[in-house]
Amino acid sequence: LILTCSCTVEWLSKSGIVNKSIKGQNVNVRIVRNEFRDIFLVLESKAINQKFLMKGVNVHKKFMQEGKATINFTEIPLNVFIHNAPPAQLVSFLKTLFIKLCSSKSSPKTCIRDKLLSTKSQVLEEVSPVNHKDITRVKADNVTLKRPIIKQEQNTTNKKVCLNSISSLTEEQKQILDAVLRGSNVFFTGGAGTGKSYLLQYILSSLQPDVTVATASTGSAACLIGGVTLHSFAGIGLGEGTFDRCLNLASRPAVKQCWKRCRHLIIDEISMVNAAYFEKIERVARNIRENDRPFGGIQLIVCGDFLQLPPVNNDKKKFCFMSESWNKMSFQTYYLKEVHRQNDIVFISILNSIRLGSVTPAMVEQLQNTETQHIEKEGILATRLCCYTKEAKEINDSRLAKLTGDTKVYEAVDSSPMVTTLLDECTPVAKSITLKVGCQVMLLKNINISLGLVNGARGIVEKFTNGEPVVKFLCGKKYSVKQEKWIVKTANGSTVIRKQIPLRLAWAFSIHKSQGLTLDCVEISLDNTFEAGQAYVALSRAKNLKSIRVIGFNSKQVWANSDALRFYKTLVPYNQEFIPLGKKRKSQKNLFPVIDL
């Protein structure tokens, strides 16, 4: 196991004063054993070439999700600061280090005299991967995660965050991750619920955070991946001015530094980025970075589904795949086909057909039959999805007004009044939330996954205790909702904070705002459908046909964008290979299976 990161090594005096320090980038950090089975930490780079015996160490891992950790050698004394490490690699590295150190406690020790008199050849070899024997030794010794080996976070369950291992990825997801780690420009797509956002989170944890920028076309999507909007990162606003105007905006010192530092640019919900904007930011990137390669040499990782909600514009070249810049990127393209959100085969078949703008009479009948079914549970009404944001707001406001009792208003606490607009855009919570006893709400943050208190859980406010709303959720649990913190990383690397209770009214949502959500019971009215893909996005929020009620459904409400359909005909959706987008196939048009349109 090799961890590639930046490192700073500090040698300390007995009083803790730094006597000497060295820094290095792209340092390979390894765990090795010598001929006597002693464990060493090895640091290797152009600037650093050090080896330290792992004895009497404390590991501080509070910020490992940001790619940072500190290893403190108490006997030397010495500090090794690890930063800009891919978080997933760092977690795996620290787990291996912990298990190997614990396992070595039960191994036979060689005394100093025997080491000095030994005739064994001096050798350093990589430690073996963690195996069942190592784990058995740790369990037999009843070792817990506490200092001085690795510090366990003293926190309640609502603060635990776990990065999943690569074994939790499907084979198709692993292939995409491998392509990203090889440095290729990657575009991966797929229908709703195929794990695009989950994979994107894993990709983020596998890249060095200091040179990786996570963006999305909308604020709600950016919030889900812990990133910023593409407009915020690019620094050119909506890109409505001339190119010279956009270049001047992007040349501001803070914005320019972001462009210069970026090596990996991630764009989620790429379907909502129009062609003209994509062209402008690609040209800006080349000029700012003074590099003639596409996007100035930045690796692009983009994902989204062009058969869902499209960009909001009336240009002839609506989608970014219609731009010349898209063709220049030579994307390796992958199509995720395994659905994780739904397990109802009939419902999955209906969704796949609606996604392509096609619906049979039998499918229409099945969806119309849901209009009369009772899907409410525990007194919690089905959340209604509306075509317009204004319509959803009117429903929530009118329902709230009908409730009697005192009104409680919760105001967010922002780190600065100057960043309120950014926080409104990049966090799921509003600046101000109004609640009453009896109002229906949705939880907007994972509190305790094992108890079902997760992002998207719905419930009803039963009372207010000490100023906090007590909510009974559909899972049966009651929870006194406390103020939570949202930390947003800005394009220039600084952070801004919003503190607010993680709730929102949940009688109704707009279809646009529902993207990325999974709802346990949902009511949908598609009478005012005005955009291609709207019906598909709304219907795919449900898990199965038993948890959905569609009012007044007819086939005219379902259609797909013709440009997007033609684009998907060029892909290889059910084959693990890829083709460069924008380039014509060489003969043998039917060599690979394509989407049946």
Coordinates of C-alpha atoms in Angstrom, one line a residue:
L1 CA 0.0 0.0 0.0
I2 CA 1.5 3.3 -1.1
L3 CA 0.0 6.7 -0.2
T4 CA 0.9 9.6 -2.5
C5 CA 0.6 12.9 -0.8
S6 CA 2.4 16.0 0.4
C7 CA 4.4 15.7 3.7
T8 CA 6.1 17.9 6.2
V9 CA 8.5 16.4 8.7
E10 CA 9.4 18.3 11.9
W11 CA 12.1 17.3 14.4
L12 CA 11.3 18.6 17.8
S13 CA 13.4 19.5 20.9
K14 CA 12.4 18.1 24.3
S15 CA 10.5 21.3 25.0
G16 CA 8.5 20.9 21.7
I17 CA 10.4 23.6 19.7
V18 CA 10.9 22.8 16.0
N19 CA 14.7 22.3 15.4
K20 CA 14.4 21.2 11.8
S21 CA 11.8 20.7 9.1
I22 CA 11.6 19.5 5.6
K23 CA 8.7 19.6 3.1
G24 CA 7.9 17.5 0.0
Q25 CA 5.2 17.1 -2.6
N26 CA 4.2 13.9 -4.3
V27 CA 5.8 11.9 -1.5
N28 CA 5.3 8.1 -1.5
V29 CA 4.5 7.0 2.0
R30 CA 4.9 3.2 2.7
I31 CA 4.7 0.8 5.6
V32 CA 7.6 -1.7 5.5
R33 CA 9.1 -4.4 7.7
N34 CA 12.8 -5.2 8.3
E35 CA 14.4 -8.6 8.7
F36 CA 13.3 -8.6 12.4
R37 CA 9.7 -7.9 11.6
D38 CA 9.9 -4.3 13.0
I39 CA 7.5 -1.9 11.3
F40 CA 8.8 1.3 9.7
L41 CA 7.2 4.3 8.0
V42 CA 9.1 5.2 4.8
L43 CA 8.8 8.6 3.1
E44 CA 10.3 8.9 -0.4
S45 CA 10.4 11.9 -2.8
K46 CA 12.9 14.3 -4.4
A47 CA 13.0 16.4 -1.3
I48 CA 12.4 13.6 1.4
N49 CA 14.0 10.3 1.9
Q50 CA 13.4 9.2 5.5
K51 CA 12.6 6.0 7.5
F52 CA 11.1 6.0 11.0
L53 CA 10.6 3.1 13.4
M54 CA 6.9 2.9 14.3
K55 CA 7.2 2.8 18.0
G56 CA 5.4 5.0 20.5
V57 CA 3.2 6.8 17.9
N58 CA 0.0 8.8 18.1
V59 CA -2.1 9.1 15.0
H60 CA -4.4 12.2 14.8
K61 CA -7.0 11.6 12.1
K62 CA -9.7 14.2 12.8
F63 CA -9.3 15.7 9.3
M64 CA -8.6 12.6 7.3
Q65 CA -11.8 13.2 5.2
E66 CA -10.0 16.3 4.0
G67 CA -6.9 14.3 3.2
K68 CA -5.0 15.3 6.3
A69 CA -3.4 13.4 9.2
T70 CA -0.6 13.7 11.7
I71 CA 1.7 10.9 13.0
N72 CA 3.4 11.9 16.2
F73 CA 6.5 9.9 17.2
T74 CA 6.8 10.5 21.0
E75 CA 10.2 8.8 21.4
I76 CA 12.2 10.6 18.8
P77 CA 10.4 13.3 19.1
L78 CA 9.0 13.9 15.6
N79 CA 5.9 14.9 13.7
V80 CA 4.9 13.8 10.2
F81 CA 2.2 15.9 8.7
I82 CA 0.3 14.3 5.9
H83 CA -1.8 16.5 3.6
N84 CA -3.3 16.6 0.1
A85 CA -3.8 12.9 0.3
P86 CA -6.7 11.2 -1.5
P87 CA -9.1 10.7 1.5
A88 CA -10.1 7.1 0.5
Q89 CA -6.4 6.1 0.2
L90 CA -5.6 7.8 3.5
V91 CA -8.4 6.0 5.4
S92 CA -7.2 2.7 4.0
F93 CA -3.6 3.5 4.8
L94 CA -4.4 4.4 8.5
K95 CA -6.6 1.3 8.9
T96 CA -3.8 -0.9 7.6
L97 CA -1.3 0.9 9.9
F98 CA -3.5 0.4 12.9
I99 CA -4.1 -3.3 12.3
K100 CA -0.4 -4.1 11.5
L101 CA 0.8 -2.3 14.7
C102 CA -1.8 -4.1 16.8
S103 CA -1.0 -7.4 15.2
S104 CA 2.7 -7.0 15.8
K105 CA 2.2 -6.7 19.5
S106 CA 1.7 -10.5 19.7
S107 CA 4.7 -11.3 17.4
P108 CA 7.9 -12.5 19.0
K109 CA 10.5 -9.7 19.7
T110 CA 14.2 -9.8 19.0
C111 CA 16.4 -8.2 21.6
I112 CA 19.0 -5.6 20.7
R113 CA 21.9 -8.0 21.4
D114 CA 20.5 -10.6 19.0
K115 CA 19.9 -7.9 16.4
L116 CA 23.6 -6.7 16.6
L117 CA 24.9 -10.2 16.4
S118 CA 22.5 -11.3 13.6
T119 CA 24.0 -12.5 10.3
K120 CA 20.7 -11.9 8.5
S121 CA 20.8 -9.8 5.3
Q122 CA 19.4 -6.3 5.8
V123 CA 16.1 -6.0 4.0
L124 CA 13.0 -3.9 3.9
E125 CA 9.8 -5.3 2.4
E126 CA 6.3 -4.0 2.0
V127 CA 3.9 -5.2 4.7
S128 CA 1.4 -7.8 3.4
P129 CA -2.2 -6.8 2.9
V130 CA -4.5 -7.1 5.9
N131 CA -5.6 -10.7 6.2
H132 CA -7.8 -12.8 8.5
K133 CA -4.9 -13.7 10.7
D134 CA -4.1 -10.0 11.5
I135 CA -7.7 -9.3 12.3
T136 CA -8.0 -12.4 14.6
R137 CA -4.9 -11.2 16.5
V138 CA -6.4 -7.8 17.0
K139 CA -9.7 -9.3 18.3
A140 CA -7.9 -11.8 20.5
D141 CA -6.0 -8.9 22.2
N142 CA -9.3 -7.0 22.6
V143 CA -7.7 -3.9 21.1
T144 CA -9.8 -0.8 20.8
L145 CA -9.2 2.2 18.6
K146 CA -7.7 4.5 21.2
R147 CA -4.5 6.4 21.7
P148 CA -1.6 5.9 21.6
I149 CA -2.2 3.9 18.4
I150 CA -5.0 5.8 16.7
K151 CA -7.3 8.3 18.4
Q152 CA -11.0 7.4 18.4
E153 CA -13.3 10.4 17.8
Q154 CA -15.2 11.1 21.1
N155 CA -18.5 12.0 19.5
T156 CA -22.0 10.9 19.3
T157 CA -23.4 8.7 16.6
N158 CA -24.8 11.6 14.7
K159 CA -21.4 12.8 13.7
K160 CA -19.9 9.6 12.4
V161 CA -18.9 9.6 8.7
C162 CA -17.6 6.5 7.0
L163 CA -15.8 6.3 3.6
N164 CA -16.8 3.1 1.9
S165 CA -14.1 0.7 0.6
I166 CA -13.7 0.0 -3.1
S167 CA -15.3 -3.4 -2.6
S168 CA -18.7 -1.6 -2.3
L169 CA -18.4 -0.4 -5.9
T170 CA -19.9 -2.5 -8.7
E171 CA -17.7 -3.7 -11.5
E172 CA -18.9 -1.0 -13.9
Q173 CA -18.2 1.6 -11.3
K174 CA -14.7 0.2 -10.7
Q175 CA -13.9 0.5 -14.4
I176 CA -14.9 4.2 -14.3
L177 CA -12.8 4.8 -11.2
D178 CA -9.8 3.1 -12.9
A179 CA -10.2 5.4 -16.0
V180 CA -10.2 8.5 -13.8
L181 CA -7.1 7.4 -11.9
R182 CA -5.3 6.8 -15.2
G183 CA -5.8 10.5 -15.9
S184 CA -8.4 10.1 -18.8
N185 CA -11.1 12.6 -19.4
V186 CA -14.3 10.7 -18.4
F187 CA -18.0 11.1 -19.0
F188 CA -20.3 8.6 -17.3
T189 CA -24.0 8.6 -17.6
G190 CA -27.0 6.5 -16.8
G191 CA -30.6 6.7 -15.7
A192 CA -31.9 7.9 -12.3
G193 CA -30.8 5.7 -9.4
T194 CA -27.9 4.1 -11.1
G195 CA -25.3 5.3 -8.6
K196 CA -23.9 8.3 -10.4
S197 CA -23.7 10.6 -7.3
Y198 CA -22.4 7.8 -5.1
L199 CA -19.6 7.0 -7.6
L200 CA -18.8 10.7 -7.9
Q201 CA -18.3 10.9 -4.2
Y202 CA -16.0 8.0 -4.3
I203 CA -14.0 9.5 -7.2
L204 CA -13.7 12.7 -5.1
S205 CA -12.2 10.7 -2.2
S206 CA -9.7 9.1 -4.5
L207 CA -8.1 12.3 -5.8
Q208 CA -5.8 14.7 -4.1
P209 CA -8.1 17.4 -2.6
D210 CA -5.8 20.4 -3.1
V211 CA -5.8 20.1 -6.9
T212 CA -9.4 18.7 -7.3
V213 CA -12.4 21.0 -7.7
A214 CA -15.9 19.5 -7.4
T215 CA -18.6 21.5 -9.2
A216 CA -22.1 21.1 -10.4
S217 CA -24.4 23.0 -12.7
T218 CA -26.9 23.8 -9.9
G219 CA -26.5 24.8 -6.3
S220 CA -28.6 21.8 -5.0
A221 CA -26.4 19.3 -7.0
A222 CA -23.2 21.1 -5.8
C223 CA -24.4 20.8 -2.2
L224 CA -24.9 17.0 -2.5
I225 CA -21.3 16.5 -3.5
G226 CA -19.8 19.1 -1.2
G227 CA -18.7 21.3 -4.0
V228 CA -19.5 24.7 -5.6
T229 CA -21.4 25.7 -8.6
L230 CA -19.6 25.7 -12.0
H231 CA -20.4 29.4 -12.4
S232 CA -18.7 30.2 -9.0
F233 CA -15.6 28.3 -9.8
A234 CA -15.2 29.6 -13.4
G235 CA -15.5 33.2 -12.1
I236 CA -17.4 34.4 -15.2
G237 CA -20.9 34.5 -13.8
L238 CA -23.5 33.3 -16.2
G239 CA -21.1 33.9 -19.1
E240 CA -23.5 36.3 -20.8
G241 CA -20.9 38.9 -21.8
T242 CA -18.3 38.8 -24.6
F243 CA -15.4 36.4 -24.3
D244 CA -13.0 39.3 -23.5
R245 CA -15.3 40.3 -20.7
C246 CA -15.4 36.7 -19.4
L247 CA -11.6 36.5 -19.6
N248 CA -11.2 39.7 -17.6
L249 CA -13.4 38.3 -14.9
A250 CA -11.5 35.0 -14.8
S251 CA -8.2 36.9 -14.7
R252 CA -8.9 38.3 -11.2
P253 CA -6.1 37.0 -8.9
A254 CA -8.3 34.7 -6.7
V255 CA -10.1 33.2 -9.7
K256 CA -6.9 32.8 -11.7
Q257 CA -5.2 31.0 -8.9
C258 CA -8.1 28.5 -8.7
W259 CA -7.8 27.8 -12.5
K260 CA -4.0 27.5 -12.2
R261 CA -4.1 25.1 -9.3
C262 CA -6.8 22.8 -10.6
R263 CA -5.7 19.5 -12.1
H264 CA -9.0 17.6 -11.9
L265 CA -12.3 19.3 -12.6
I266 CA -15.5 17.4 -11.7
I267 CA -18.8 18.6 -13.2
D268 CA -22.0 17.0 -11.9
E269 CA -25.4 17.4 -13.7
I270 CA -23.6 18.2 -16.9
S271 CA -26.9 18.0 -18.8
M272 CA -27.9 21.4 -17.5
V273 CA -24.7 23.1 -18.8
N274 CA -25.4 24.6 -22.2
A275 CA -23.1 24.5 -25.2
A276 CA -22.2 28.2 -25.3
Y277 CA -21.2 28.3 -21.6
F278 CA -19.1 25.1 -22.0
E279 CA -17.3 26.6 -25.0
K280 CA -16.5 29.8 -23.0
I281 CA -15.1 28.1 -19.9
E282 CA -13.0 25.8 -22.1
R283 CA -11.5 28.8 -23.9
V284 CA -11.1 30.7 -20.6
A285 CA -9.2 27.7 -19.2
R286 CA -6.8 27.6 -22.1
N287 CA -6.1 31.3 -21.9
I288 CA -5.7 31.5 -18.1
R289 CA -3.5 28.4 -17.9
E290 CA -1.5 29.4 -21.0
N291 CA -1.9 25.9 -22.3
D292 CA -3.3 25.1 -25.7
R293 CA -4.6 21.6 -24.7
P294 CA -8.4 21.2 -24.2
F295 CA -9.4 22.9 -21.0
G296 CA -5.8 24.0 -20.5
G297 CA -4.7 20.4 -19.7
I298 CA -7.2 19.9 -16.8
Q299 CA -8.6 16.4 -16.5
L300 CA -12.3 16.6 -16.9
I301 CA -14.7 14.2 -15.0
V302 CA -18.3 14.9 -15.9
C303 CA -21.5 13.0 -15.2
G304 CA -25.2 13.4 -15.7
D305 CA -28.1 12.2 -17.8
F306 CA -29.0 14.3 -20.9
L307 CA -32.4 12.6 -20.9
Q308 CA -33.3 14.3 -17.7
L309 CA -33.7 18.1 -17.2
P310 CA -32.0 20.1 -20.0
P311 CA -30.3 23.6 -19.8
V312 CA -32.6 26.6 -19.5
N313 CA -32.1 28.3 -22.8
N314 CA -33.5 28.4 -26.3
D315 CA -30.3 28.2 -28.3
K316 CA -30.1 25.9 -31.3
K317 CA -27.1 24.2 -29.8
K318 CA -28.7 23.5 -26.4
F319 CA -26.6 20.8 -24.9
C320 CA -22.8 20.9 -24.2
F321 CA -22.2 17.7 -26.2
M322 CA -23.2 19.8 -29.3
S323 CA -20.1 22.1 -28.8
E324 CA -16.7 21.7 -30.5
S325 CA -15.0 21.8 -27.1
W326 CA -16.8 18.6 -26.1
N327 CA -15.5 16.8 -29.2
K328 CA -11.9 18.0 -28.4
M329 CA -12.0 16.4 -24.9
S330 CA -12.0 12.8 -26.4
F331 CA -14.0 11.6 -23.4
Q332 CA -13.9 7.9 -22.4
T333 CA -17.6 7.3 -22.1
Y334 CA -19.3 4.8 -19.7
Y335 CA -23.0 4.0 -19.3
L336 CA -24.2 2.8 -15.8
K337 CA -27.0 0.4 -16.3
E338 CA -27.5 -1.2 -12.8
V339 CA -30.4 0.4 -11.0
H340 CA -30.0 0.7 -7.2
R341 CA -32.9 2.9 -6.2
Q342 CA -35.7 0.7 -7.4
N343 CA -36.0 -3.1 -7.1
D344 CA -39.5 -3.4 -8.7
I345 CA -38.7 -4.9 -12.2
V346 CA -42.0 -3.7 -13.7
F347 CA -41.5 -0.2 -12.4
I348 CA -37.9 -0.1 -13.7
S349 CA -39.1 -1.2 -17.1
I350 CA -41.7 1.6 -17.1
L351 CA -39.1 4.2 -16.1
N352 CA -36.6 3.0 -18.8
S353 CA -39.3 3.4 -21.4
I354 CA -40.4 6.9 -20.1
R355 CA -36.8 8.0 -20.1
L356 CA -36.7 7.5 -23.8
G357 CA -40.0 9.3 -24.3
S358 CA -42.0 6.2 -25.0
V359 CA -44.9 4.8 -23.1
T360 CA -47.2 1.9 -24.1
P361 CA -51.0 1.8 -23.4
A362 CA -50.3 -0.9 -20.7
M363 CA -47.8 1.4 -19.0
V364 CA -50.3 4.3 -19.1
E365 CA -52.9 2.0 -17.5
Q366 CA -50.6 0.9 -14.7
L367 CA -49.7 4.5 -13.8
Q368 CA -53.3 5.6 -14.0
N369 CA -54.2 2.8 -11.6
T370 CA -52.0 4.3 -8.9
E371 CA -54.3 7.4 -8.7
T372 CA -56.6 5.8 -6.2
Q373 CA -54.2 3.9 -4.1
H374 CA -53.6 4.8 -0.4
I375 CA -49.8 5.4 0.2
E376 CA -49.8 7.5 3.3
K377 CA -48.4 6.0 6.6
E378 CA -48.3 7.1 10.2
G379 CA -50.3 10.2 9.4
I380 CA -47.6 11.5 7.1
L381 CA -49.0 12.7 3.7
A382 CA -47.4 11.9 0.4
T383 CA -45.0 14.6 -0.8
R384 CA -46.4 16.2 -3.9
L385 CA -44.0 17.0 -6.8
C386 CA -45.0 20.0 -8.8
C387 CA -43.8 21.2 -12.2
Y388 CA -43.2 24.8 -10.9
T389 CA -41.4 26.0 -7.8
K390 CA -44.1 28.7 -7.3
E391 CA -46.8 25.9 -7.1
A392 CA -44.8 23.9 -4.5
K393 CA -44.3 27.1 -2.4
E394 CA -48.0 27.9 -2.5
I395 CA -48.9 24.4 -1.3
N396 CA -46.5 24.5 1.6
D397 CA -47.5 28.0 2.6
S398 CA -51.2 27.3 2.6
R399 CA -50.8 24.1 4.5
L400 CA -48.7 25.8 7.1
A401 CA -51.2 28.7 7.4
K402 CA -54.1 26.3 8.2
L403 CA -52.3 24.9 11.3
T404 CA -53.1 26.5 14.6
G405 CA -50.7 27.2 17.4
D406 CA -47.6 29.3 17.7
T407 CA -45.2 29.9 14.9
K408 CA -41.5 29.2 15.4
V409 CA -39.0 31.0 13.1
Y410 CA -35.4 29.7 12.8
E411 CA -32.9 32.0 11.4
A412 CA -29.6 30.6 10.0
V413 CA -26.3 31.8 11.4
D414 CA -23.9 32.5 8.5
S415 CA -20.1 33.0 8.9
S416 CA -20.5 36.3 7.1
P417 CA -23.4 38.4 5.8
M418 CA -21.4 38.7 2.5
V419 CA -21.8 34.9 1.8
T420 CA -25.5 34.5 2.4
T421 CA -26.3 34.3 -1.3
L422 CA -23.6 31.7 -1.8
L423 CA -24.9 29.6 1.1
D424 CA -28.4 29.9 -0.1
E425 CA -27.2 28.4 -3.4
C426 CA -24.9 25.7 -2.0
T427 CA -26.7 24.4 1.1
P428 CA -30.1 22.6 1.3
V429 CA -31.3 24.7 4.2
A430 CA -33.0 28.1 3.9
K431 CA -31.8 31.3 5.6
S432 CA -35.2 31.3 7.4
I433 CA -37.4 28.4 8.3
T434 CA -41.0 28.7 9.7
L435 CA -42.5 25.8 11.6
K436 CA -45.6 24.9 13.6
V437 CA -46.7 21.9 15.5
G438 CA -48.2 19.5 13.0
C439 CA -46.2 20.6 10.0
Q440 CA -44.7 18.0 7.7
V441 CA -41.0 18.3 7.3
M442 CA -38.0 16.5 5.7
L443 CA -34.6 15.9 7.3
L444 CA -31.8 17.4 5.3
K445 CA -28.8 15.8 6.9
N446 CA -27.7 12.3 8.0
I447 CA -28.1 12.2 11.8
N448 CA -28.1 8.5 12.6
I449 CA -28.2 6.1 9.7
S450 CA -28.8 3.0 11.8
L451 CA -31.9 4.5 13.3
G452 CA -33.2 5.8 9.9
L453 CA -32.6 9.4 10.6
V454 CA -31.1 10.1 7.2
N455 CA -31.2 12.8 4.6
G456 CA -34.6 12.6 3.0
A457 CA -36.4 11.1 6.1
R458 CA -39.9 12.7 6.5
G459 CA -41.9 13.3 9.7
I460 CA -44.2 15.6 11.6
V461 CA -43.3 18.2 14.2
E462 CA -45.0 17.0 17.5
K463 CA -43.9 19.8 19.8
F464 CA -41.1 22.3 20.7
T465 CA -38.8 21.6 23.6
N466 CA -36.2 24.2 24.7
G467 CA -36.8 25.9 21.4
E468 CA -36.0 22.8 19.4
P469 CA -38.6 21.1 17.2
V470 CA -39.3 17.5 18.2
V471 CA -40.1 15.4 15.0
K472 CA -41.6 12.0 14.8
F473 CA -40.3 10.4 11.7
L474 CA -41.8 7.7 9.5
C475 CA -39.3 5.2 10.8
G476 CA -41.0 5.6 14.2
K477 CA -38.2 7.5 15.9
K478 CA -38.6 10.8 17.7
Y479 CA -35.8 13.3 17.5
S480 CA -35.2 16.7 18.9
V481 CA -33.7 18.5 15.9
K482 CA -30.7 20.5 16.8
Q483 CA -28.8 23.1 14.8
E484 CA -26.3 21.6 12.4
K485 CA -23.4 23.0 10.5
W486 CA -22.8 23.1 6.7
I487 CA -19.3 23.9 5.6
V488 CA -19.0 25.1 2.0
K489 CA -15.6 25.2 0.3
T490 CA -15.4 28.2 -2.0
A491 CA -13.6 28.2 -5.4
N492 CA -10.5 29.8 -3.9
G493 CA -10.1 27.1 -1.2
S494 CA -11.5 29.0 1.8
T495 CA -14.6 27.8 3.7
V496 CA -17.9 29.5 4.7
I497 CA -20.3 28.1 7.3
R498 CA -24.1 28.1 7.8
K499 CA -25.7 26.9 11.0
Q500 CA -29.4 26.0 10.8
I501 CA -31.8 23.3 11.8
P502 CA -31.7 20.6 9.1
L503 CA -35.4 20.7 8.1
R504 CA -37.6 22.0 5.3
L505 CA -41.4 21.9 4.8
A506 CA -42.2 18.7 2.9
W507 CA -45.8 18.8 1.7
A508 CA -44.6 19.7 -1.8
F509 CA -41.4 20.1 -3.8
S510 CA -40.7 21.2 -7.3
I511 CA -39.5 18.5 -9.7
H512 CA -36.2 20.5 -10.2
K513 CA -35.5 20.5 -6.4
S514 CA -36.3 16.8 -6.1
Q515 CA -33.3 15.7 -8.3
G516 CA -31.1 13.4 -6.3
L517 CA -33.8 12.6 -3.7
T518 CA -35.4 9.2 -3.0
L519 CA -39.0 9.6 -1.6
D520 CA -40.8 6.9 0.4
C521 CA -44.2 8.0 -0.8
V522 CA -44.8 10.6 -3.5
E523 CA -47.8 12.2 -5.3
I524 CA -47.3 13.5 -8.8
S525 CA -49.3 15.8 -11.0
L526 CA -47.9 16.2 -14.5
D527 CA -50.7 18.5 -15.9
N528 CA -48.3 21.4 -16.2
T529 CA -45.3 19.6 -17.6
F530 CA -43.4 22.0 -19.8
E531 CA -40.0 20.4 -20.3
A532 CA -38.6 17.1 -21.8
G533 CA -37.6 14.6 -19.1
Q534 CA -39.7 16.2 -16.4
A535 CA -42.1 13.3 -16.1
Y536 CA -39.2 10.9 -15.9
V537 CA -37.4 12.8 -13.1
A538 CA -40.6 13.0 -11.1
L539 CA -41.5 9.4 -11.4
S540 CA -38.0 8.1 -10.8
R541 CA -38.0 9.6 -7.2
A542 CA -40.1 6.7 -6.1
K543 CA -38.9 3.3 -5.1
N544 CA -41.8 1.2 -6.5
L545 CA -45.3 1.5 -7.9
K546 CA -46.8 0.9 -4.5
S547 CA -45.3 4.1 -3.1
I548 CA -46.5 6.4 -5.9
R549 CA -49.7 8.2 -6.8
V550 CA -49.9 9.8 -10.2
I551 CA -52.9 12.1 -10.8
G552 CA -54.4 12.6 -14.2
F553 CA -51.6 10.7 -16.1
N554 CA -51.6 10.5 -19.9
S555 CA -49.1 9.7 -22.6
K556 CA -48.9 13.4 -23.8
Q557 CA -47.0 14.3 -20.6
V558 CA -44.1 12.1 -21.6
W559 CA -41.4 13.1 -24.2
A560 CA -37.7 13.1 -24.6
N561 CA -35.4 15.7 -26.2
S562 CA -34.7 14.6 -29.8
D563 CA -31.1 15.9 -29.7
A564 CA -30.4 14.0 -26.5
L565 CA -31.9 10.8 -28.1
R566 CA -29.7 11.1 -31.1
F567 CA -26.7 11.7 -28.9
Y568 CA -27.4 8.5 -26.9
K569 CA -27.7 6.5 -30.1
T570 CA -23.9 7.1 -30.5
L571 CA -23.0 5.6 -27.2
V572 CA -22.2 2.0 -26.2
P573 CA -24.5 1.7 -23.2
Y574 CA -24.4 -2.0 -22.5
N575 CA -20.8 -2.7 -23.3
Q576 CA -17.9 -2.1 -20.9
E577 CA -15.8 -0.5 -23.7
F578 CA -15.8 3.2 -24.6
I579 CA -15.8 5.4 -27.6
P580 CA -14.5 9.0 -27.9
L581 CA -17.6 11.2 -28.1
G582 CA -18.2 13.4 -31.1
K583 CA -16.2 11.0 -33.4
K584 CA -17.9 8.9 -36.0
R585 CA -17.6 5.1 -35.8
K586 CA -15.5 3.4 -38.4
S587 CA -17.8 1.1 -40.4
Q588 CA -19.6 -1.8 -38.7
K589 CA -22.3 0.4 -37.4
N590 CA -24.0 -2.4 -35.5
L591 CA -20.9 -3.9 -34.0
F592 CA -22.0 -2.9 -30.5
P593 CA -25.6 -2.9 -29.0
V594 CA -27.2 0.6 -28.7
I595 CA -30.2 2.0 -27.0
D596 CA -33.4 0.8 -28.6
L597 CA -35.2 4.0 -29.5

